[in-house]
Coordinates of C-alpha atoms in Angstrom, one line a residue:
N76 CA 38.2 -103.3 -104.3
I77 CA 36.2 -106.0 -106.1
Y78 CA 37.9 -109.1 -107.5
Y79 CA 36.6 -111.8 -109.8
S80 CA 37.8 -115.1 -111.1
V81 CA 37.2 -116.7 -114.5
K82 CA 38.0 -120.2 -115.8
Y83 CA 37.8 -120.5 -119.6
N84 CA 36.2 -123.6 -121.0
D85 CA 36.9 -122.4 -124.5
K86 CA 40.4 -120.8 -124.7
T87 CA 39.7 -119.4 -128.2
R88 CA 37.1 -116.9 -126.7
T89 CA 39.4 -115.4 -124.1
D90 CA 40.0 -112.2 -126.0
D91 CA 36.3 -111.8 -126.8
F92 CA 35.5 -112.1 -123.1
R93 CA 38.0 -109.5 -122.1
R94 CA 36.8 -107.0 -124.7
Q95 CA 33.2 -107.4 -123.5
L96 CA 34.2 -107.1 -119.9
Y97 CA 36.3 -104.0 -120.5
A98 CA 33.5 -102.4 -122.5
D99 CA 30.9 -103.1 -119.7
H100 CA 32.9 -102.7 -116.5
H101 CA 36.4 -101.2 -117.2
P102 CA 38.5 -103.4 -114.9
S103 CA 41.7 -101.9 -113.6
E104 CA 44.0 -104.9 -114.0
Y105 CA 44.0 -108.5 -115.2
F106 CA 46.2 -111.3 -114.0
N107 CA 46.2 -114.9 -115.1
S108 CA 46.9 -117.5 -112.5
D109 CA 50.6 -117.7 -113.5
A110 CA 51.1 -114.1 -112.3
N111 CA 50.3 -115.3 -108.7
S112 CA 53.6 -116.4 -107.3
R113 CA 51.9 -118.8 -104.9
I114 CA 50.5 -120.6 -107.9
S115 CA 53.2 -120.0 -110.5
L116 CA 56.0 -121.3 -108.3
L117 CA 54.3 -124.7 -108.0
R118 CA 53.3 -124.7 -111.7
S119 CA 56.8 -123.8 -112.9
E120 CA 58.6 -126.2 -110.6
V121 CA 56.8 -129.3 -111.7
P122 CA 57.6 -128.9 -115.5
M123 CA 61.2 -128.3 -114.6
L124 CA 61.5 -131.4 -112.6
K125 CA 59.5 -133.4 -115.1
G126 CA 61.8 -132.3 -117.9
E127 CA 64.9 -133.2 -115.9
F128 CA 63.8 -136.6 -114.9
S129 CA 62.4 -137.4 -118.4
S130 CA 65.7 -136.4 -120.0
Y131 CA 67.7 -138.7 -117.8
S132 CA 65.3 -141.5 -118.3
I133 CA 65.8 -141.4 -122.0
I134 CA 69.6 -141.2 -121.6
L135 CA 69.6 -144.2 -119.3
F136 CA 67.3 -146.3 -121.4
A137 CA 69.3 -145.6 -124.5
L138 CA 72.4 -146.8 -122.6
V139 CA 70.5 -150.0 -121.6
I140 CA 69.7 -150.6 -125.2
V141 CA 73.4 -150.3 -126.1
L142 CA 74.3 -152.8 -123.3
I143 CA 71.7 -155.3 -124.4
T144 CA 73.0 -155.1 -128.0
F145 CA 76.5 -155.7 -126.8
M146 CA 75.6 -158.6 -124.5
L147 CA 73.5 -160.3 -127.1
A148 CA 76.4 -160.0 -129.6
R149 CA 78.7 -161.7 -127.1
I150 CA 76.2 -164.4 -126.2
I151 CA 75.5 -165.3 -129.9
S152 CA 79.3 -165.2 -130.6
S153 CA 80.1 -167.6 -127.8
E154 CA 77.2 -169.9 -128.8
S155 CA 77.8 -169.7 -132.5
R156 CA 78.7 -173.4 -132.7
N157 CA 75.4 -174.5 -131.1
I158 CA 73.5 -171.9 -133.2
G159 CA 75.1 -173.3 -136.4
T160 CA 74.2 -176.8 -135.4
L161 CA 70.6 -175.9 -134.8
M162 CA 70.4 -174.1 -138.1
A163 CA 71.8 -177.2 -139.9
L164 CA 69.1 -179.3 -138.2
G165 CA 66.4 -177.0 -139.8
Y166 CA 65.7 -174.4 -137.1
R167 CA 64.7 -171.1 -138.7
K168 CA 66.4 -167.8 -137.9
N169 CA 63.1 -166.4 -136.6
E170 CA 62.8 -169.3 -134.1
L171 CA 66.4 -168.7 -132.9
A172 CA 65.7 -164.9 -132.6
A173 CA 62.6 -165.6 -130.5
H174 CA 64.8 -167.8 -128.2
Y175 CA 67.3 -165.0 -127.6
V176 CA 64.6 -162.4 -127.1
L177 CA 63.9 -164.2 -123.8
Y178 CA 67.4 -163.2 -122.6
A179 CA 66.2 -159.6 -122.3
L180 CA 62.5 -160.1 -121.9
L181 CA 62.5 -161.7 -118.5
P182 CA 64.9 -159.3 -116.8
T183 CA 63.0 -156.4 -118.4
V184 CA 59.7 -157.6 -117.0
I185 CA 61.2 -158.1 -113.5
G186 CA 63.0 -154.7 -113.6
G187 CA 60.0 -152.8 -114.9
I188 CA 57.7 -154.2 -112.2
A189 CA 60.4 -153.6 -109.5
G190 CA 61.0 -150.0 -110.7
L191 CA 57.2 -149.3 -110.7
L192 CA 56.9 -150.6 -107.1
I193 CA 60.0 -148.6 -105.9
S194 CA 58.7 -145.4 -107.6
I195 CA 55.6 -145.3 -105.4
P196 CA 57.4 -144.8 -102.0
F197 CA 60.0 -142.6 -103.8
S198 CA 57.3 -140.4 -105.2
K199 CA 55.7 -140.0 -101.8
A200 CA 59.1 -139.1 -100.2
F201 CA 60.0 -136.7 -102.9
T202 CA 56.6 -135.0 -102.9
A203 CA 56.9 -134.5 -99.2
F204 CA 60.3 -132.8 -99.7
F205 CA 59.0 -130.8 -102.6
F206 CA 55.9 -129.3 -100.8
N207 CA 58.0 -128.6 -97.7
D208 CA 59.3 -125.4 -99.4
F209 CA 55.7 -124.0 -100.1
D210 CA 52.7 -123.1 -98.0
S211 CA 51.4 -126.0 -96.0
F212 CA 48.2 -127.4 -97.3
P213 CA 46.7 -130.9 -97.6
Y214 CA 47.4 -132.8 -100.7
D215 CA 47.0 -136.3 -102.1
I216 CA 49.5 -138.3 -104.2
Q217 CA 47.7 -139.8 -107.2
I218 CA 49.3 -142.1 -109.7
R219 CA 47.4 -142.2 -113.0
P220 CA 46.4 -145.7 -114.1
V221 CA 48.2 -145.1 -117.4
Y222 CA 51.5 -144.9 -115.5
L223 CA 51.1 -148.5 -114.5
L224 CA 51.5 -149.4 -118.2
V225 CA 54.9 -147.6 -118.4
P226 CA 56.9 -150.9 -118.0
I227 CA 55.3 -152.1 -121.3
I228 CA 57.4 -149.5 -123.2
P229 CA 60.9 -151.0 -122.3
I230 CA 59.5 -154.5 -122.7
I231 CA 58.4 -153.8 -126.3
L232 CA 61.5 -151.8 -127.2
N233 CA 63.9 -154.3 -125.7
S234 CA 62.2 -157.1 -127.5
I235 CA 62.4 -155.3 -130.8
T236 CA 66.1 -154.5 -130.2
C237 CA 66.9 -158.1 -129.3
A238 CA 65.1 -159.5 -132.4
A239 CA 66.8 -157.0 -134.7
V240 CA 70.3 -157.6 -133.3
T241 CA 69.8 -161.4 -133.3
L242 CA 68.6 -161.5 -136.9
F243 CA 71.5 -159.3 -137.9
L244 CA 74.1 -161.5 -136.3
L245 CA 72.6 -164.7 -137.6
R246 CA 73.3 -163.7 -141.2
K247 CA 76.3 -166.1 -141.4
D248 CA 76.1 -169.4 -143.0
A249 CA 75.6 -172.4 -140.6
V250 CA 78.9 -174.0 -141.6
K251 CA 80.8 -170.8 -140.7
L252 CA 79.0 -170.7 -137.4
I253 CA 79.9 -174.3 -136.6
K254 CA 83.6 -173.7 -137.4
Q255 CA 83.4 -170.7 -135.0
E256 CA 85.9 -168.7 -136.9
K257 CA 87.8 -166.2 -134.8
S258 CA 90.2 -163.3 -135.5
A259 CA 92.5 -164.0 -132.6
G260 CA 95.4 -164.6 -134.9
K261 CA 95.0 -161.1 -136.3
V262 CA 94.9 -159.6 -132.9
R263 CA 98.1 -161.3 -131.8
T264 CA 99.9 -159.7 -134.8
L265 CA 98.7 -156.2 -134.1
F266 CA 101.6 -153.7 -133.7
K267 CA 104.1 -156.5 -134.3
G268 CA 107.6 -155.2 -134.6
K269 CA 106.8 -151.9 -132.9
N270 CA 109.0 -150.7 -130.1
I271 CA 106.2 -150.7 -127.6
G272 CA 106.3 -151.8 -124.0
F273 CA 104.5 -155.1 -123.0
K274 CA 101.9 -153.4 -120.9
L275 CA 101.0 -150.8 -123.5
L276 CA 101.1 -153.3 -126.3
Y277 CA 98.7 -155.6 -124.4
A278 CA 96.3 -152.7 -123.7
L279 CA 96.3 -151.6 -127.3
R280 CA 95.6 -155.1 -128.5
V281 CA 92.7 -155.5 -126.0
L282 CA 91.1 -152.2 -127.2
V283 CA 91.6 -152.8 -130.9
G284 CA 90.9 -156.5 -130.8
N285 CA 87.3 -156.0 -129.5
P286 CA 86.1 -152.7 -131.0
L287 CA 82.5 -153.3 -130.0
R288 CA 83.5 -153.6 -126.3
T289 CA 85.6 -150.4 -126.6
V290 CA 82.7 -148.5 -128.2
V291 CA 80.4 -149.7 -125.4
F292 CA 82.9 -148.5 -122.8
I293 CA 83.1 -145.1 -124.5
I294 CA 79.4 -144.7 -124.7
G295 CA 78.8 -145.9 -121.1
M296 CA 81.5 -143.7 -119.5
C297 CA 80.4 -140.7 -121.5
T298 CA 76.9 -141.2 -120.4
A299 CA 77.9 -141.7 -116.7
S300 CA 80.1 -138.5 -117.0
V301 CA 77.3 -136.5 -118.5
I302 CA 74.9 -137.6 -115.7
I303 CA 77.5 -136.7 -113.0
L304 CA 78.7 -133.5 -114.5
L305 CA 75.3 -132.0 -115.6
G306 CA 74.3 -131.3 -112.0
G307 CA 77.5 -129.5 -111.3
I308 CA 77.3 -127.3 -114.4
C309 CA 73.6 -126.5 -113.8
Q310 CA 74.3 -125.5 -110.2
D311 CA 77.2 -123.3 -111.3
S312 CA 74.9 -121.6 -113.8
Q313 CA 72.2 -121.1 -111.2
R314 CA 74.6 -119.7 -108.6
N315 CA 75.9 -117.3 -111.2
V316 CA 72.4 -115.9 -111.5
V317 CA 72.2 -115.3 -107.7
E318 CA 75.7 -113.9 -107.5
H319 CA 75.9 -111.7 -110.7
V320 CA 72.6 -111.5 -112.7
L321 CA 70.1 -110.7 -109.9
P322 CA 72.2 -108.0 -108.2
D323 CA 72.6 -106.2 -111.5
M324 CA 69.0 -106.5 -112.8
M325 CA 67.6 -103.4 -111.2
G326 CA 70.5 -101.1 -112.1
A327 CA 71.2 -98.4 -109.6
A328 CA 67.7 -98.9 -108.0
K329 CA 67.3 -100.7 -104.7
Y330 CA 63.5 -100.4 -104.2
E331 CA 60.6 -100.8 -106.6
P332 CA 57.2 -99.9 -105.0
G333 CA 54.2 -100.9 -107.2
L334 CA 51.0 -98.9 -106.8
K335 CA 47.4 -100.2 -106.8
A336 CA 46.3 -97.5 -109.3
F337 CA 47.7 -94.9 -111.7
Q338 CA 48.4 -91.5 -110.2
T339 CA 50.1 -88.2 -111.0
G340 CA 52.4 -85.9 -109.2
A341 CA 56.1 -85.7 -108.4
V342 CA 57.8 -88.3 -106.3
E343 CA 60.7 -87.3 -104.0
N344 CA 63.9 -89.4 -104.4
G345 CA 62.3 -91.6 -107.0
E346 CA 61.8 -92.1 -110.8
T347 CA 58.3 -92.9 -112.0
L348 CA 57.4 -95.6 -114.5
I349 CA 54.4 -97.0 -116.3
D350 CA 54.6 -100.7 -115.6
V351 CA 51.9 -103.1 -116.9
M352 CA 51.9 -106.8 -117.6
F353 CA 51.2 -108.1 -121.2
E354 CA 50.9 -111.4 -122.9
V355 CA 52.3 -112.9 -126.1
P356 CA 49.9 -115.0 -128.2
G357 CA 50.6 -118.7 -128.1
T358 CA 52.8 -118.6 -124.9
K359 CA 52.2 -118.6 -121.2
A360 CA 55.2 -116.4 -120.3
A361 CA 54.1 -112.8 -119.7
F362 CA 56.2 -109.7 -119.7
N363 CA 56.0 -106.1 -118.5
L364 CA 55.8 -103.1 -120.7
V365 CA 57.8 -100.3 -119.0
G366 CA 57.5 -96.6 -119.9
Y367 CA 60.2 -94.3 -118.5
D368 CA 61.1 -90.6 -118.6
E369 CA 64.0 -89.6 -120.8
D370 CA 66.0 -88.3 -117.8
N371 CA 65.6 -91.5 -115.8
T372 CA 68.9 -92.4 -114.3
L373 CA 68.0 -95.6 -112.4
L374 CA 66.5 -97.8 -115.0
K375 CA 69.1 -100.2 -116.5
R376 CA 69.1 -99.9 -120.3
E377 CA 72.6 -100.9 -121.7
T378 CA 72.2 -102.7 -125.0
V379 CA 73.9 -106.0 -125.8
S380 CA 75.3 -104.5 -129.0
G381 CA 76.8 -101.5 -127.2
A382 CA 74.7 -99.0 -129.2
P383 CA 73.2 -96.1 -127.3
V384 CA 69.5 -96.2 -126.5
E385 CA 67.3 -93.9 -128.6
Y386 CA 64.4 -92.5 -126.5
G387 CA 61.0 -93.4 -127.9
E388 CA 62.2 -96.7 -129.6
Y389 CA 61.2 -100.2 -128.3
Y390 CA 63.8 -102.4 -126.6
L391 CA 63.4 -106.0 -125.2
T392 CA 65.5 -107.3 -122.4
S393 CA 67.6 -110.3 -123.2
A394 CA 65.5 -112.5 -120.9
A395 CA 62.4 -111.6 -123.0
A396 CA 64.2 -111.8 -126.3
N397 CA 65.5 -115.3 -125.5
C398 CA 62.1 -116.5 -124.2
Y399 CA 60.1 -115.3 -127.3
G400 CA 62.9 -115.8 -129.9
I401 CA 63.1 -112.2 -130.9
S402 CA 66.2 -110.4 -132.3
A403 CA 67.0 -106.8 -132.9
G404 CA 65.0 -105.5 -135.9
D405 CA 62.2 -108.1 -135.5
E406 CA 58.5 -107.3 -135.1
F407 CA 57.0 -108.2 -131.7
T408 CA 53.3 -108.8 -131.3
F409 CA 51.6 -108.8 -127.8
V410 CA 48.2 -108.6 -126.2
H411 CA 46.8 -106.1 -123.7
R412 CA 45.6 -108.2 -120.8
I413 CA 42.6 -106.0 -120.0
T414 CA 41.2 -105.0 -123.4
G415 CA 42.4 -108.0 -125.4
E416 CA 43.8 -105.6 -128.0
H417 CA 46.8 -106.7 -130.1
F418 CA 49.8 -104.5 -130.7
T419 CA 52.9 -104.9 -132.9
V420 CA 56.1 -103.0 -132.5
T421 CA 59.6 -103.2 -134.0
V422 CA 62.3 -104.0 -131.6
T423 CA 65.3 -101.7 -132.1
D424 CA 67.8 -103.5 -129.9
I425 CA 68.2 -105.9 -126.9
I426 CA 68.8 -104.6 -123.4
D427 CA 71.3 -106.7 -121.4
N428 CA 69.1 -108.0 -118.6
N429 CA 68.7 -111.8 -118.2
A430 CA 66.6 -111.5 -115.1
L431 CA 63.5 -109.6 -116.1
K432 CA 61.2 -109.9 -119.2
L433 CA 60.6 -106.3 -120.2
L434 CA 59.7 -104.3 -123.2
I435 CA 61.1 -100.8 -122.5
T436 CA 60.0 -97.6 -124.3
S437 CA 59.1 -94.0 -123.6
K438 CA 56.2 -93.1 -121.3
K439 CA 54.3 -91.6 -124.3
N440 CA 54.4 -94.9 -126.2
A441 CA 53.6 -96.9 -123.1
A442 CA 50.7 -94.6 -122.1
R443 CA 49.2 -95.0 -125.6
I444 CA 49.3 -98.8 -125.4
V445 CA 48.1 -99.0 -121.8
G446 CA 45.4 -96.4 -122.2
V447 CA 46.5 -93.8 -119.7
Y448 CA 48.0 -90.3 -119.8
P449 CA 51.9 -89.9 -120.2
D450 CA 52.1 -88.0 -116.8
Q451 CA 50.6 -90.9 -114.9
Y452 CA 52.5 -93.7 -113.3
N453 CA 52.0 -96.9 -111.3
N454 CA 55.6 -97.9 -110.4
I455 CA 58.6 -96.2 -108.8
L456 CA 62.3 -96.9 -108.8
S457 CA 64.4 -95.5 -106.0
E458 CA 67.7 -95.9 -104.2
V459 CA 66.2 -95.2 -100.8
P460 CA 62.8 -96.1 -99.4
V461 CA 60.0 -93.7 -100.7
T462 CA 57.3 -92.4 -98.4
I463 CA 54.0 -93.6 -99.9
P464 CA 50.7 -94.2 -98.0
D465 CA 50.2 -97.8 -97.3
E466 CA 46.8 -97.9 -98.8
K467 CA 48.2 -97.0 -102.2
V468 CA 51.0 -99.6 -102.3
L469 CA 50.3 -102.9 -104.0
M470 CA 53.7 -104.4 -103.2
I471 CA 57.4 -103.4 -102.8
A472 CA 60.0 -105.4 -104.7
D473 CA 63.7 -105.4 -104.0
F474 CA 66.7 -107.6 -104.6
D475 CA 66.0 -109.9 -101.7
T476 CA 62.5 -110.5 -103.0
Y477 CA 63.7 -111.6 -106.4
K478 CA 66.6 -113.6 -104.9
N479 CA 64.3 -115.5 -102.4
N480 CA 61.8 -116.3 -105.2
F481 CA 64.5 -117.6 -107.5
E482 CA 66.2 -119.7 -104.8
Q483 CA 62.8 -121.2 -103.8
L484 CA 62.2 -122.1 -107.4
L485 CA 65.5 -124.0 -107.6
S486 CA 65.4 -125.6 -104.2
A487 CA 63.9 -128.9 -105.4
T488 CA 66.3 -129.1 -108.4
K489 CA 69.3 -129.3 -106.0
A490 CA 67.8 -132.5 -104.6
V491 CA 67.4 -133.8 -108.2
Y492 CA 71.1 -133.1 -109.0
T493 CA 72.1 -135.0 -105.9
I494 CA 70.0 -138.0 -106.9
L495 CA 71.4 -137.9 -110.4
L496 CA 74.9 -137.7 -109.1
A497 CA 74.3 -140.9 -107.2
V498 CA 72.8 -142.5 -110.4
G499 CA 75.8 -141.4 -112.5
I500 CA 78.2 -143.0 -110.0
I501 CA 76.2 -146.3 -110.0
V502 CA 76.1 -146.3 -113.8
C503 CA 79.9 -145.8 -113.9
V504 CA 80.5 -148.6 -111.4
L505 CA 78.2 -151.0 -113.3
I506 CA 79.7 -150.3 -116.7
V507 CA 83.3 -150.7 -115.6
N508 CA 82.5 -153.9 -113.6
L509 CA 80.6 -155.4 -116.6
L510 CA 83.3 -154.7 -119.1
A511 CA 86.2 -155.5 -116.8
G512 CA 84.5 -158.9 -116.1
M513 CA 84.3 -159.5 -119.8
I514 CA 88.0 -158.7 -120.3
I515 CA 88.9 -161.1 -117.5
D516 CA 86.7 -163.9 -119.0
E517 CA 88.3 -163.3 -122.5
N518 CA 91.8 -163.4 -121.0
N519 CA 91.6 -166.4 -118.6
R520 CA 94.4 -168.2 -120.4
N521 CA 96.6 -165.1 -120.5
I522 CA 96.0 -164.5 -116.7
S523 CA 97.0 -168.1 -116.0
M524 CA 100.1 -167.8 -118.1
L525 CA 101.2 -164.7 -116.3
K526 CA 100.7 -166.4 -113.0
V527 CA 102.8 -169.3 -114.2
L528 CA 105.5 -166.9 -115.3
G529 CA 105.7 -165.5 -111.8
Y530 CA 103.8 -162.2 -112.1
H531 CA 102.2 -161.1 -108.8
D532 CA 98.4 -160.6 -108.6
R533 CA 98.8 -156.8 -108.4
E534 CA 101.0 -156.8 -111.5
I535 CA 98.5 -159.0 -113.4
G536 CA 95.7 -156.7 -112.4
N537 CA 97.5 -153.7 -113.7
I538 CA 98.2 -155.4 -117.0
I539 CA 94.7 -156.9 -117.6
L540 CA 92.6 -154.0 -116.3
S541 CA 94.7 -151.1 -117.5
P542 CA 93.4 -150.8 -121.2
N543 CA 90.5 -148.6 -120.3
H544 CA 92.7 -146.2 -118.3
F545 CA 93.5 -144.5 -121.6
L546 CA 89.9 -144.1 -122.5
L547 CA 88.7 -142.6 -119.2
P548 CA 90.0 -139.0 -119.6
C549 CA 88.9 -139.1 -123.3
C550 CA 85.4 -140.1 -122.4
Y551 CA 85.2 -137.3 -119.8
L552 CA 86.5 -134.7 -122.3
L553 CA 83.9 -135.9 -124.8
A554 CA 81.2 -135.5 -122.1
I555 CA 81.9 -131.9 -121.4
P556 CA 80.5 -130.3 -124.6
V557 CA 77.6 -132.8 -124.6
T558 CA 76.8 -131.8 -121.0
A559 CA 77.1 -128.1 -121.8
Y560 CA 74.6 -128.5 -124.7
M561 CA 72.2 -130.4 -122.5
A562 CA 72.5 -127.7 -119.7
K563 CA 71.8 -125.0 -122.3
L564 CA 68.6 -126.8 -123.4
M565 CA 67.5 -127.2 -119.8
M566 CA 68.2 -123.6 -118.9
A567 CA 66.4 -122.4 -122.1
D568 CA 63.4 -124.4 -121.2
S569 CA 63.4 -123.0 -117.6
V570 CA 63.0 -119.4 -118.7
T571 CA 59.3 -120.0 -119.5
N572 CA 58.8 -121.1 -115.9
S573 CA 61.3 -118.9 -113.9
G574 CA 61.2 -115.8 -116.1
I575 CA 65.0 -115.7 -115.9
W576 CA 67.4 -116.5 -118.7
I577 CA 70.2 -118.6 -117.3
D578 CA 73.5 -118.6 -119.2
V579 CA 75.5 -121.8 -119.0
V580 CA 78.6 -121.3 -116.8
I581 CA 81.4 -123.9 -116.7
K582 CA 83.9 -123.4 -114.0
P583 CA 87.4 -125.1 -114.2
Q584 CA 87.2 -126.2 -110.6
T585 CA 83.9 -127.9 -111.2
I586 CA 85.3 -129.8 -114.2
F587 CA 88.2 -130.9 -112.0
I588 CA 86.1 -131.9 -109.0
Y589 CA 83.7 -133.9 -111.0
F590 CA 86.5 -135.6 -112.9
V591 CA 87.8 -136.7 -109.5
I592 CA 84.4 -138.2 -108.7
V593 CA 84.3 -140.1 -112.0
A594 CA 87.9 -141.3 -111.5
A595 CA 87.1 -142.4 -108.0
A596 CA 84.0 -144.3 -109.1
Y597 CA 86.1 -145.9 -111.9
L598 CA 88.9 -147.0 -109.4
V599 CA 86.3 -148.4 -106.9
S600 CA 84.9 -150.5 -109.8
L601 CA 88.4 -151.9 -110.5
V602 CA 88.7 -152.9 -106.9
F603 CA 85.7 -155.2 -107.3
A604 CA 86.9 -156.4 -110.7
K605 CA 90.3 -157.4 -109.2
R606 CA 88.5 -159.7 -106.7
R607 CA 87.1 -161.6 -109.7
L608 CA 90.5 -161.7 -111.3
D609 CA 92.1 -163.2 -108.2
R610 CA 89.6 -166.1 -108.4
V611 CA 90.9 -167.2 -111.9
E612 CA 92.2 -170.7 -111.5
M613 CA 95.3 -171.1 -113.7
T614 CA 95.3 -174.9 -114.0
V615 CA 91.7 -174.9 -115.3
S616 CA 92.3 -172.1 -117.7
L617 CA 95.4 -173.7 -119.2
K618 CA 93.5 -176.9 -119.9
Q619 CA 90.9 -175.0 -122.0
E620 CA 90.8 -175.8 -125.7
D621 CA 91.1 -173.2 -128.4

């Protein structure tokens, strides 16, 4: 056997090169580097991880922007009297906006640099874990210089956000800002005359009285719930592939010996196939063209629609159809890897198989496309091991082979989900602590009054910190469809790399378990918030002016 390797400097001339090579030398097979599992596993894993981390980075940064907006609104509201005075003295709104931009600029700079420094040892540790599942070989961790400029992005975006929010909030006249008009009176009259218990009435007034804070809590808790729940749904979906999809992908067959070359003749205890890999223009994901005999009983070919398969027509498996965006009745164009010749066929229906990307047709059709005789074959399906001389066997695939490859592909993602679970819990704790602290600051006088009236600290904590209890389950319920949609996007993106279409599976027990995790994080946050509530000094609070 003679092998050659080619690197294309000009991708547009790939087909020309193949045609010339085929005309001069008649190669027996062509593989791109993605067909080599030792290479493709590495190449496919990295985009999956990059996509997952990038998605979460965008979500978390969007949450930070929301929090900055909320904090600035509170700061400007609390300092409206000073701002109005400065405006009356001749300060322009642009000058005041520049002042408040510094509130976010300095923490952003410090956080960006700290995050960059932390990412270096984290990347080394994660890379060591990542390569542990693959063949041992020397490698270097290189950080592109352009990545050192990443902290500039949040600095610019945060500054723009701060300037926009400040200018929007400074639209009021200086006199109104100096008077520091409030709507507390309106809040005190909310639900007046309604037959509502004191605790529930107080909670409703807190929620409705500050709608911006309520919206921030909903956004923050939904985000935290999505981050926490996404890992669970993705793992359920992936386990479903191992438990149900992979065992059923080969139909009744248990073994699949692939041959080095086409041959003829009968095979005892086996069904012969023409099985050749093809490409689709514009994509990296390859598929296999499979030609079978009409009396083949081992090849799985049940259609999604339930219609019977017509021998001699063309059928795509659901994994291939989802990958290439093809539906029943569509035309499908692909390229012969050896000759570079293009073919277009009409897909009659979709075969229910999410694990293998195949185009299934008769042996006669496959032989015409591949360029062999219909009685030749290079692949065998069997329920028992088939006796074949070792020198003719290219490789033997079975369920364990596919299972091991898939589990190896997903091994690193499990660590990602664990990391993100921790991140989600931290986000939940921070959001609840931040907003609970704001509620306590806004209700210092009420807390003091309750203490004067003889309420115990535990009772006061239940009254002051209870408003968000009503929102927590609502936020989690809102997060479920969002998480399912994100999981669907991630699973659809992974089919190009793994070759397996992963349906999103949502198990009730997973929803319950992760709600318990969210609720536990929420309750832990309230424990820290209650410590702050206990430190409220009632004599000082009661002396405060309106």
